[in-house]
Short mmCIF file of C-alpha atoms in Angstrom, two decimals:
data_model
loop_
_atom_site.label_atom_id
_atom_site.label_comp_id
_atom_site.label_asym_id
_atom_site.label_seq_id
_atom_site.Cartn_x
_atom_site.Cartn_y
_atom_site.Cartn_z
CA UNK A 1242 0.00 0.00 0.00
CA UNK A 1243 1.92 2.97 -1.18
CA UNK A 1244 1.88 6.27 1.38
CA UNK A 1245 4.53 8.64 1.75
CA UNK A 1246 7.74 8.07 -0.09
CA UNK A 1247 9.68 6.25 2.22
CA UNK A 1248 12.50 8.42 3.52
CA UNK A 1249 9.83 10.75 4.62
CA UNK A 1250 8.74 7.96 6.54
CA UNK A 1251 12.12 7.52 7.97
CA UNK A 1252 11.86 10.92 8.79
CA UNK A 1253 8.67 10.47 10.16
CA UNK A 1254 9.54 7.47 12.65
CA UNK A 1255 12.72 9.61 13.86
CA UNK A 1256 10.58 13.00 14.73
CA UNK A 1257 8.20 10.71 16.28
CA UNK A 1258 10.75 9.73 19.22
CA UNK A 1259 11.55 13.20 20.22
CA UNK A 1260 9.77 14.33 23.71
CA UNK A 1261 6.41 16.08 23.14
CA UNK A 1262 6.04 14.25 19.45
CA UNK A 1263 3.91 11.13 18.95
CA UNK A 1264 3.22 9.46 15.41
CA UNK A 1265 0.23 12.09 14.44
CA UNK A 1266 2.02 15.30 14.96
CA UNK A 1267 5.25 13.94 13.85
CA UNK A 1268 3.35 13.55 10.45
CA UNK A 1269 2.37 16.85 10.72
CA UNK A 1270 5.58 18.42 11.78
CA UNK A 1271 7.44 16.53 8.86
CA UNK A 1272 4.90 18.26 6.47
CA UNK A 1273 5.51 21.34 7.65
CA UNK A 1274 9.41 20.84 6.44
CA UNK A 1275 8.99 19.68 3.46
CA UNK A 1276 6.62 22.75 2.80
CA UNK A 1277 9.18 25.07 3.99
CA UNK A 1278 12.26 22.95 2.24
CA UNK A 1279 15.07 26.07 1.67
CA UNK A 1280 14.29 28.01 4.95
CA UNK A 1281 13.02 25.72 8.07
CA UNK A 1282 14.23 21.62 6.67
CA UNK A 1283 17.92 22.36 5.70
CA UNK A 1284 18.69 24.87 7.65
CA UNK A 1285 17.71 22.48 10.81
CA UNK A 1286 19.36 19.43 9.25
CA UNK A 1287 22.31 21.49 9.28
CA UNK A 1288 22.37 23.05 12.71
CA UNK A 1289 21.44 19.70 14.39
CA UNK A 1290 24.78 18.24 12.23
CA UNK A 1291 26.64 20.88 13.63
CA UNK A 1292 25.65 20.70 17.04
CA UNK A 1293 26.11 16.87 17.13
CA UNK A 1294 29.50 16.57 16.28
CA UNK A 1295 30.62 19.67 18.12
CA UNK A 1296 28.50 19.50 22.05
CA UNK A 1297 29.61 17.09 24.23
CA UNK A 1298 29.36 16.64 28.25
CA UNK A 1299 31.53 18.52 30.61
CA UNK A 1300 33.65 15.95 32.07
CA UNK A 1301 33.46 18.05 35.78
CA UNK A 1302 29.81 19.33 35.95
CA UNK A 1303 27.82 17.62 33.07
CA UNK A 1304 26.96 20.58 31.31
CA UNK A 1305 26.65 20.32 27.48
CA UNK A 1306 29.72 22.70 25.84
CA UNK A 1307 32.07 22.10 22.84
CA UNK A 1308 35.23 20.78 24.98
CA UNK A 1309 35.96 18.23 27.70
CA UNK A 1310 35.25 21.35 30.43
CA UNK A 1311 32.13 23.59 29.65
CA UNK A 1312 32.22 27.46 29.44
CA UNK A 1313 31.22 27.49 32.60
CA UNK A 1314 34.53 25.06 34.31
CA UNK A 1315 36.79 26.83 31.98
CA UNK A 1316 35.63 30.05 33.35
CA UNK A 1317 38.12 30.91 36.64
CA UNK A 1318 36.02 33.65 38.00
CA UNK A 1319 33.05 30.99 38.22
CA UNK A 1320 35.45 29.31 41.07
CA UNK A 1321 33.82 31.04 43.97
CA UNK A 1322 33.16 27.99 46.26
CA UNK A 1323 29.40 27.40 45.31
CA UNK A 1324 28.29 24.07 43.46
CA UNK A 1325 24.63 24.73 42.52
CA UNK A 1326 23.55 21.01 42.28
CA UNK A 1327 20.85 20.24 39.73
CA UNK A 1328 18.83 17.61 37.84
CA UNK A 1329 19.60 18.17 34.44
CA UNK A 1330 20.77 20.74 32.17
CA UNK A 1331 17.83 22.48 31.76
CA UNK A 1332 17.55 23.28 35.02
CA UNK A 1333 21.12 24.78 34.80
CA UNK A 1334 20.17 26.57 31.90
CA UNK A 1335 16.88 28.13 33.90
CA UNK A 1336 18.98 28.56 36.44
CA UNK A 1337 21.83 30.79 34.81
CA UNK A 1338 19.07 32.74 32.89
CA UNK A 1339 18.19 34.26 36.12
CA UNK A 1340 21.47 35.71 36.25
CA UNK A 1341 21.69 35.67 40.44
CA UNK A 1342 24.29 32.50 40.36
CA UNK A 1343 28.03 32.80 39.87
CA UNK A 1344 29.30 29.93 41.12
CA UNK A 1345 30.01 26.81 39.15
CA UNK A 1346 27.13 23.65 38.85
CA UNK A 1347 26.91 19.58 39.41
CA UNK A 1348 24.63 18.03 37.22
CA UNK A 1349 23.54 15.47 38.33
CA UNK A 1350 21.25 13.45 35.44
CA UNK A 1351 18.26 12.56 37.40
CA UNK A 1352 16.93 12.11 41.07
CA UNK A 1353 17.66 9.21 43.31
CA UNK A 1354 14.47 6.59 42.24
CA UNK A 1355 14.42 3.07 44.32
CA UNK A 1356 11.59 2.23 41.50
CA UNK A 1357 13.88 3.21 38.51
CA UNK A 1358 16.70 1.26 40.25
CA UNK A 1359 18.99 5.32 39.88
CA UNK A 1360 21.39 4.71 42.67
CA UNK A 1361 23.89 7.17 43.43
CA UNK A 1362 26.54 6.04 41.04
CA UNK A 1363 24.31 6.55 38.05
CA UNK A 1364 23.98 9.99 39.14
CA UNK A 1365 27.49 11.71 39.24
CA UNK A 1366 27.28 11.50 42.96
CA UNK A 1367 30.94 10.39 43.55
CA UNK A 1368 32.34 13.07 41.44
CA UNK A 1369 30.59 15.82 43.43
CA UNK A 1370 31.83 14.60 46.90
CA UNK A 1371 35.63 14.36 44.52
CA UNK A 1372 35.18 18.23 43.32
CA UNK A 1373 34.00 19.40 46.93
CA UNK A 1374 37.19 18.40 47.78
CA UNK A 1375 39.35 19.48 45.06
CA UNK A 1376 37.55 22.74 43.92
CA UNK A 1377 37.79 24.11 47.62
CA UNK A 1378 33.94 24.24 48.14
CA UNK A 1379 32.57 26.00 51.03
CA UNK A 1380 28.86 25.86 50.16
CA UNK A 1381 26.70 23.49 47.97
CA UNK A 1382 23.55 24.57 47.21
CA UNK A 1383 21.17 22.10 46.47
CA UNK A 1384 18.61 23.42 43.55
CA UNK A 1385 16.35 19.86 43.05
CA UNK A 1386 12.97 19.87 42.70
CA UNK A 1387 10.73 19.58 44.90
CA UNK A 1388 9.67 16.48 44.40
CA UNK A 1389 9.95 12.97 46.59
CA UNK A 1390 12.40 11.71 44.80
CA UNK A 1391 14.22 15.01 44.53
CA UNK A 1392 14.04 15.64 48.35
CA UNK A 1393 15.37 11.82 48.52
CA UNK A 1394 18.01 13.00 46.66
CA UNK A 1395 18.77 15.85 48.81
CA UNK A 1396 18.80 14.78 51.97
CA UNK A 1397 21.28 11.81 50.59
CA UNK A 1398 23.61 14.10 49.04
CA UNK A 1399 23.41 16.18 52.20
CA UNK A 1400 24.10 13.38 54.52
CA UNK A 1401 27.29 12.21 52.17
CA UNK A 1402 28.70 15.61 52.08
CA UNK A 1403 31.23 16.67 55.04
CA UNK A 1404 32.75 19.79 56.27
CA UNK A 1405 30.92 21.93 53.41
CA UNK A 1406 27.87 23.76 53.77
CA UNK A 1407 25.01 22.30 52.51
CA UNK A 1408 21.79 24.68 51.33
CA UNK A 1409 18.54 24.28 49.52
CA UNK A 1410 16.91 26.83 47.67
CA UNK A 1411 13.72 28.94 49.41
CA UNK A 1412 10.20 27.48 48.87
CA UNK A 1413 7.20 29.54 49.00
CA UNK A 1414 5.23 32.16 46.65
CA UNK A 1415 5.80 32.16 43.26
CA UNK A 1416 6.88 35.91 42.58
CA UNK A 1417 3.74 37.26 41.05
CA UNK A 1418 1.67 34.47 42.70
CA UNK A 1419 -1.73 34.61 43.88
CA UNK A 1420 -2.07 32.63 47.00
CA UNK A 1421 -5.70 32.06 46.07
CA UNK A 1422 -4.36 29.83 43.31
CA UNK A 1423 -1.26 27.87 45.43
CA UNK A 1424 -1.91 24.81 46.84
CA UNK A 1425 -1.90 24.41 50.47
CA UNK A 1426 1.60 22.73 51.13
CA UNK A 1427 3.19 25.88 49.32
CA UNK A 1428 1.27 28.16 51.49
CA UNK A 1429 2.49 26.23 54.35
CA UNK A 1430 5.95 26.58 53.60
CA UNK A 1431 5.79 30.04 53.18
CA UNK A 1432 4.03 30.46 56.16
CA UNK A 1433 6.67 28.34 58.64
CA UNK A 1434 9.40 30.53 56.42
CA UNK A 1435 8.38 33.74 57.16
CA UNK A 1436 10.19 36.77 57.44
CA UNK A 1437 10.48 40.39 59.15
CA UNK A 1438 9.35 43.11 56.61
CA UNK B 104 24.46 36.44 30.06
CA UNK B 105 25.33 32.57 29.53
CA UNK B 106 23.02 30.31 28.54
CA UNK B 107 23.23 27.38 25.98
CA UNK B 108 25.51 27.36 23.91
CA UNK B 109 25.06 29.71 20.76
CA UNK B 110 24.74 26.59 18.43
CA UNK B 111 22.34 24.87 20.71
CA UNK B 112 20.16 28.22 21.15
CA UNK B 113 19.86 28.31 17.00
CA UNK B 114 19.16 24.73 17.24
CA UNK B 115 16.31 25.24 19.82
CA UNK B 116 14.83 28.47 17.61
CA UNK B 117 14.16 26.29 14.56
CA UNK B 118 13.07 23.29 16.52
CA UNK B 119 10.65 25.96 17.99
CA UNK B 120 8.91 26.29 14.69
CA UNK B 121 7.84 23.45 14.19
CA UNK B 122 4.04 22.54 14.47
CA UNK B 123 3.25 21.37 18.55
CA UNK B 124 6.23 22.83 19.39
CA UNK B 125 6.74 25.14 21.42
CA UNK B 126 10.22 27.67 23.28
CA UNK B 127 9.67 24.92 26.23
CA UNK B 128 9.49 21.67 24.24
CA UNK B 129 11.41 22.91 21.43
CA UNK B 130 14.44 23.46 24.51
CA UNK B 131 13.01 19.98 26.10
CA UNK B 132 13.63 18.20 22.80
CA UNK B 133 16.81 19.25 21.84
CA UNK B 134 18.17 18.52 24.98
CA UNK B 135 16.91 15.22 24.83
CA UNK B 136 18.77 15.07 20.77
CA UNK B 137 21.80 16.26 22.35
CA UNK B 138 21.65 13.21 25.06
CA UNK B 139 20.99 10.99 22.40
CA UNK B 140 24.02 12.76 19.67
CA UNK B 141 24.97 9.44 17.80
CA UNK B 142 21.44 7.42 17.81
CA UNK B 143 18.67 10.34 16.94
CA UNK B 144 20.42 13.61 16.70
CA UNK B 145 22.99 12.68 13.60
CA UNK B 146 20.69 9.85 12.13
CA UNK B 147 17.34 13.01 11.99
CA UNK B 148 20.24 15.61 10.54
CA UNK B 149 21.20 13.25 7.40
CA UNK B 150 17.45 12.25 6.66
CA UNK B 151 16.05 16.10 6.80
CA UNK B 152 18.79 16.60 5.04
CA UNK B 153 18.23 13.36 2.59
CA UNK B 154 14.38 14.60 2.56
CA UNK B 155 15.21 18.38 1.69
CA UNK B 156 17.44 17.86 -1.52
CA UNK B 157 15.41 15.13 -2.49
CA UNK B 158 11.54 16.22 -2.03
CA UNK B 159 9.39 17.99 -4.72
CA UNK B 160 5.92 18.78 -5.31
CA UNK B 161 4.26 17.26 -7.76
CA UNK B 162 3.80 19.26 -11.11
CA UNK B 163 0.58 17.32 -11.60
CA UNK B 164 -1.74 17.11 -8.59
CA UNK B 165 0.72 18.85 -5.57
CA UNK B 166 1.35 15.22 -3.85
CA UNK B 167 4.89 15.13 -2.39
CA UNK B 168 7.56 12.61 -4.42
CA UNK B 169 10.56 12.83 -5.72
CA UNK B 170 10.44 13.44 -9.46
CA UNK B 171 8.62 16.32 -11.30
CA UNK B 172 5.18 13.96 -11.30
CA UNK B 173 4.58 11.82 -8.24
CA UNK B 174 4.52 7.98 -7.95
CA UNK B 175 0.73 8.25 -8.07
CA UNK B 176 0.85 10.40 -11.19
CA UNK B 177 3.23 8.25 -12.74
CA UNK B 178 1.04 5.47 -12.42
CA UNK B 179 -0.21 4.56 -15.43
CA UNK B 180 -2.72 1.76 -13.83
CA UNK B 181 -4.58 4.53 -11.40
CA UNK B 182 -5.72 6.92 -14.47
CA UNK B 183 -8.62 5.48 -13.88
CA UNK B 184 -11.07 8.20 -14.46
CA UNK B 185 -11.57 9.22 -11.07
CA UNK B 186 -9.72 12.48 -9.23
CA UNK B 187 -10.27 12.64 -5.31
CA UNK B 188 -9.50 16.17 -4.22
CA UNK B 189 -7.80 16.82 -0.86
CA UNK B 190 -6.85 20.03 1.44
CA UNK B 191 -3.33 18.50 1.96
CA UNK B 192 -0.76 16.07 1.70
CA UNK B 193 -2.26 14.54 4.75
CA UNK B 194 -5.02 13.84 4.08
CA UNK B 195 -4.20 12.00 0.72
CA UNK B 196 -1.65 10.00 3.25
CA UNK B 197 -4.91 9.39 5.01
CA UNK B 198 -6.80 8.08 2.14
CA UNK B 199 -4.03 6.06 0.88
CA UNK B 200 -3.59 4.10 4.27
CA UNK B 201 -7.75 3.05 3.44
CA UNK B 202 -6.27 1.24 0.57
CA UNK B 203 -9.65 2.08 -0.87
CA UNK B 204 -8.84 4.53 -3.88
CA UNK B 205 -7.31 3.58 -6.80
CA UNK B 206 -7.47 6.29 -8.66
CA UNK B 207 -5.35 9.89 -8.97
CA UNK B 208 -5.65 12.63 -6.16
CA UNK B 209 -5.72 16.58 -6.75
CA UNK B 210 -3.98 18.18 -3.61
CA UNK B 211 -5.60 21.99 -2.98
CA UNK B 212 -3.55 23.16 -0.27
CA UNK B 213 -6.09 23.98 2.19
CA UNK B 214 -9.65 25.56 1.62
CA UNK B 215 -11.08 28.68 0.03
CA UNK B 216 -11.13 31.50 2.95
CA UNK B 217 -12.44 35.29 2.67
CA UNK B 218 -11.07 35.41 5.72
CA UNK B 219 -7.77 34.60 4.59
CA UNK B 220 -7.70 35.84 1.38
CA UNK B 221 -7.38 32.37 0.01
CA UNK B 222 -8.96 32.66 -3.44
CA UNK B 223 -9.29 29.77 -6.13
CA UNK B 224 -5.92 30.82 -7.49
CA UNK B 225 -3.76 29.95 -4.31
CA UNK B 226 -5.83 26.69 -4.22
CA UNK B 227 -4.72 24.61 -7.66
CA UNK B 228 -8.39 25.04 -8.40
CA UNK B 229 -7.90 26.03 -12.40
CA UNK B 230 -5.44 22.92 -12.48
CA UNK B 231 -7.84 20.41 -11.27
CA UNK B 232 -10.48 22.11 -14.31
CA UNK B 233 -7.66 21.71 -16.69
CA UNK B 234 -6.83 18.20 -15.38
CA UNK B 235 -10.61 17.11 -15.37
CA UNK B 236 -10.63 18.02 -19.31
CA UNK B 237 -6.96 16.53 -20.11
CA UNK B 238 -7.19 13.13 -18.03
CA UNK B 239 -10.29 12.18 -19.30
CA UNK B 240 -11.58 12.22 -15.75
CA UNK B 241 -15.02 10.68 -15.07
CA UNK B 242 -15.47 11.03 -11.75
CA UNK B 243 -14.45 14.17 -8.95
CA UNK B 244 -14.26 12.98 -5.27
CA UNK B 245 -14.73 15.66 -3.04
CA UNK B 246 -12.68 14.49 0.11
CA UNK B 247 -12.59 17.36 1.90
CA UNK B 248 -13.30 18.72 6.20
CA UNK B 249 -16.91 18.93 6.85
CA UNK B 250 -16.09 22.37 8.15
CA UNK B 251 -17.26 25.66 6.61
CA UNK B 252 -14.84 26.37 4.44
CA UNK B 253 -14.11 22.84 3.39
CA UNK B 254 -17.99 22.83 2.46
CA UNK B 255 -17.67 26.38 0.56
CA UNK B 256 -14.88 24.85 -1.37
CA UNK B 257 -16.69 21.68 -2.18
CA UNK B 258 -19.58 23.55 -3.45
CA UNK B 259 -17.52 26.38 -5.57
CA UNK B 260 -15.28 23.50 -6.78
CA UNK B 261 -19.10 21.10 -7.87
CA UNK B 262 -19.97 24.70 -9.51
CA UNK B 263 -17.01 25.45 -11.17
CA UNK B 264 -16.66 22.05 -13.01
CA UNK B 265 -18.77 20.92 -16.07
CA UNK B 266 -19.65 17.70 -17.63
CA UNK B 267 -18.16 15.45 -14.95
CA UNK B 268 -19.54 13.85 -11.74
CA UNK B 269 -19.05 15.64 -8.54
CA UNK B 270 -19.43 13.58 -5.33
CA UNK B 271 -18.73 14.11 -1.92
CA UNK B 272 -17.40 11.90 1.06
CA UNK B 273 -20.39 10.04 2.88
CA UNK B 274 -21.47 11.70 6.23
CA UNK B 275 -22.46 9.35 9.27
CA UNK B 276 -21.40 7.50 12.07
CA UNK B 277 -17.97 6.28 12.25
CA UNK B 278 -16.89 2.96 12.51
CA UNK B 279 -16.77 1.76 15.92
CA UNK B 280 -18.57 4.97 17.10
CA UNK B 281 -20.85 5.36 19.82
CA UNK B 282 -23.86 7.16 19.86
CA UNK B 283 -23.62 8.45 22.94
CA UNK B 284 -20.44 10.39 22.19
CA UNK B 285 -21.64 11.77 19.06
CA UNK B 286 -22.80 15.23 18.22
CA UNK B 287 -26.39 16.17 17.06
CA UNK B 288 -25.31 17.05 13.74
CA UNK B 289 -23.19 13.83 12.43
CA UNK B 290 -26.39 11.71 14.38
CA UNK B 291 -28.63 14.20 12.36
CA UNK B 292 -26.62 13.32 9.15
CA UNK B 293 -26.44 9.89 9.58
CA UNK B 294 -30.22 9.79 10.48
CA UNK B 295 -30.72 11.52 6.69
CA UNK B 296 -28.44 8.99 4.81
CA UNK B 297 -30.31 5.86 6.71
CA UNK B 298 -30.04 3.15 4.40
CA UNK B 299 -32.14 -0.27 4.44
CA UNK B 300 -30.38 -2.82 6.00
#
């Protein structure tokens, strides 16, 4: 039964796998390339050639960058004796948008999960409690979410962690939140963390 | 102030223009290409790139193949007096996965729309009347949405052509539909059609 030629297909079952894709909008998306051949389909084939031969993972922090160390381990002035540890890299990448962090980041890959069978190994663990040592770390600021297994995670990296500081960021209103729309446990939090004005 | 890296950022803005894609997802799936460098990200570059040289629309009815006239127009054994007219390449994908045309299609590229200033020109609507003359076609298939427009082309398209069958698509219940979940008008339609049994 003939349908589309098949490389499209090809194409097709490859968009399909990426994260927010299934098999019907995959279709759709591929259309929308081949429409737009010369300024969206080539121009993307070549950017995502580029970036996979050039990015690569930081060897210290797990960062994506173009060497073994990322912009950010290269960078001396980043060596301020914070380790903002996170999940994954787009948490790092929300996280240096904000602009308030200059210290340098652990990325971990993940949270601690007994029903994923992620123990610490799988999770860069090791190679923090290695640069806390070697970096001369004074604080580590913990940046998971907030989450079960993220809070696992914290509370194991905090009890494996000696003579540093350990911190976790602040929960409680969203700037620009309503509390009529929070739920109850942030509300709580907020509450048992207030503050003099 | 750092962020991803340059590459990955002009990666993520064309991956954000992609249909059901959006800044977020677009960010969410290239980090997930990135992860996955040597068994998605390079293997999707070379067939975009594979699909982009290689793609064409066809001169003859605006299916996608890879030669001036598509594999269906090429066809010698479906000129077979019948054209079914579609919105879009989807939709004859759609109608080919029926296995229950044999004929040749006539892609429009989408509807007629005051709205959107989408005349009979933009639409491939004089090549289907040229077609319908030069392929000794019999039979026109209107496939199209049972939306407004779809049912303003249908109706300028059944006006429009001359000394040549115009049907439509049945309207009714689909198969394996429930009642219960259907709206007035398809029950209404189907109720119309009734058929003896």
């Amino acid at each position: 039964m003939a349908d589309a030629p098949a490389d499209i297909e090809s194409l097709i079952a490859l968009m399909a796998r990426l994260p927010g894709l299934g098999p019907r909008s995959a279709r759709r998306a591929v259309l929308h390339l081949v429409k737009k051949r010369g300024t969206l389909l080539l121009p993307l084939a070549d950017a995502m050639r580029e970036v996979g031969t050039t990015a690569r993972e930081c060897v210290n922090c797990g960062n994506i960058g173009h060497h073994d160390l990322c912009g950010i381990c290269e960078d001396e002035r980043r060596q301020n004796g914070q380790i903002c540890v996170v999940e994954d890299v787009e948490d790092l990448w929300a996280m240096e948008r904000t602009g308030a962090f200059r210290g340098r980041y652990h990325v971990l890959g993940g949270t601690l999960s007994a029903l994923d069978s992620v123990g610490p190994e799988e999770l860069r663990i090791p190679k923090l409690a290695e640069r806390v040592k070697d970096e001369g770390v004074s604080e580590v600021i913990l940046a998971l979410g907030a989450t079960v297994d993220g809070q696992t995670t914290a509370h194991y990296i905090a009890d494996r962690l000696n003579g540093v500081e350990v911190t976790t960021l602040a929960q409680g209103v969203p700037v620009g939140g309503e509390l009529d729309y929070l739920d109850e446990g942030t509300i709580g939090a907020a509450l048992r963390a207030r503050r003099a004005l």
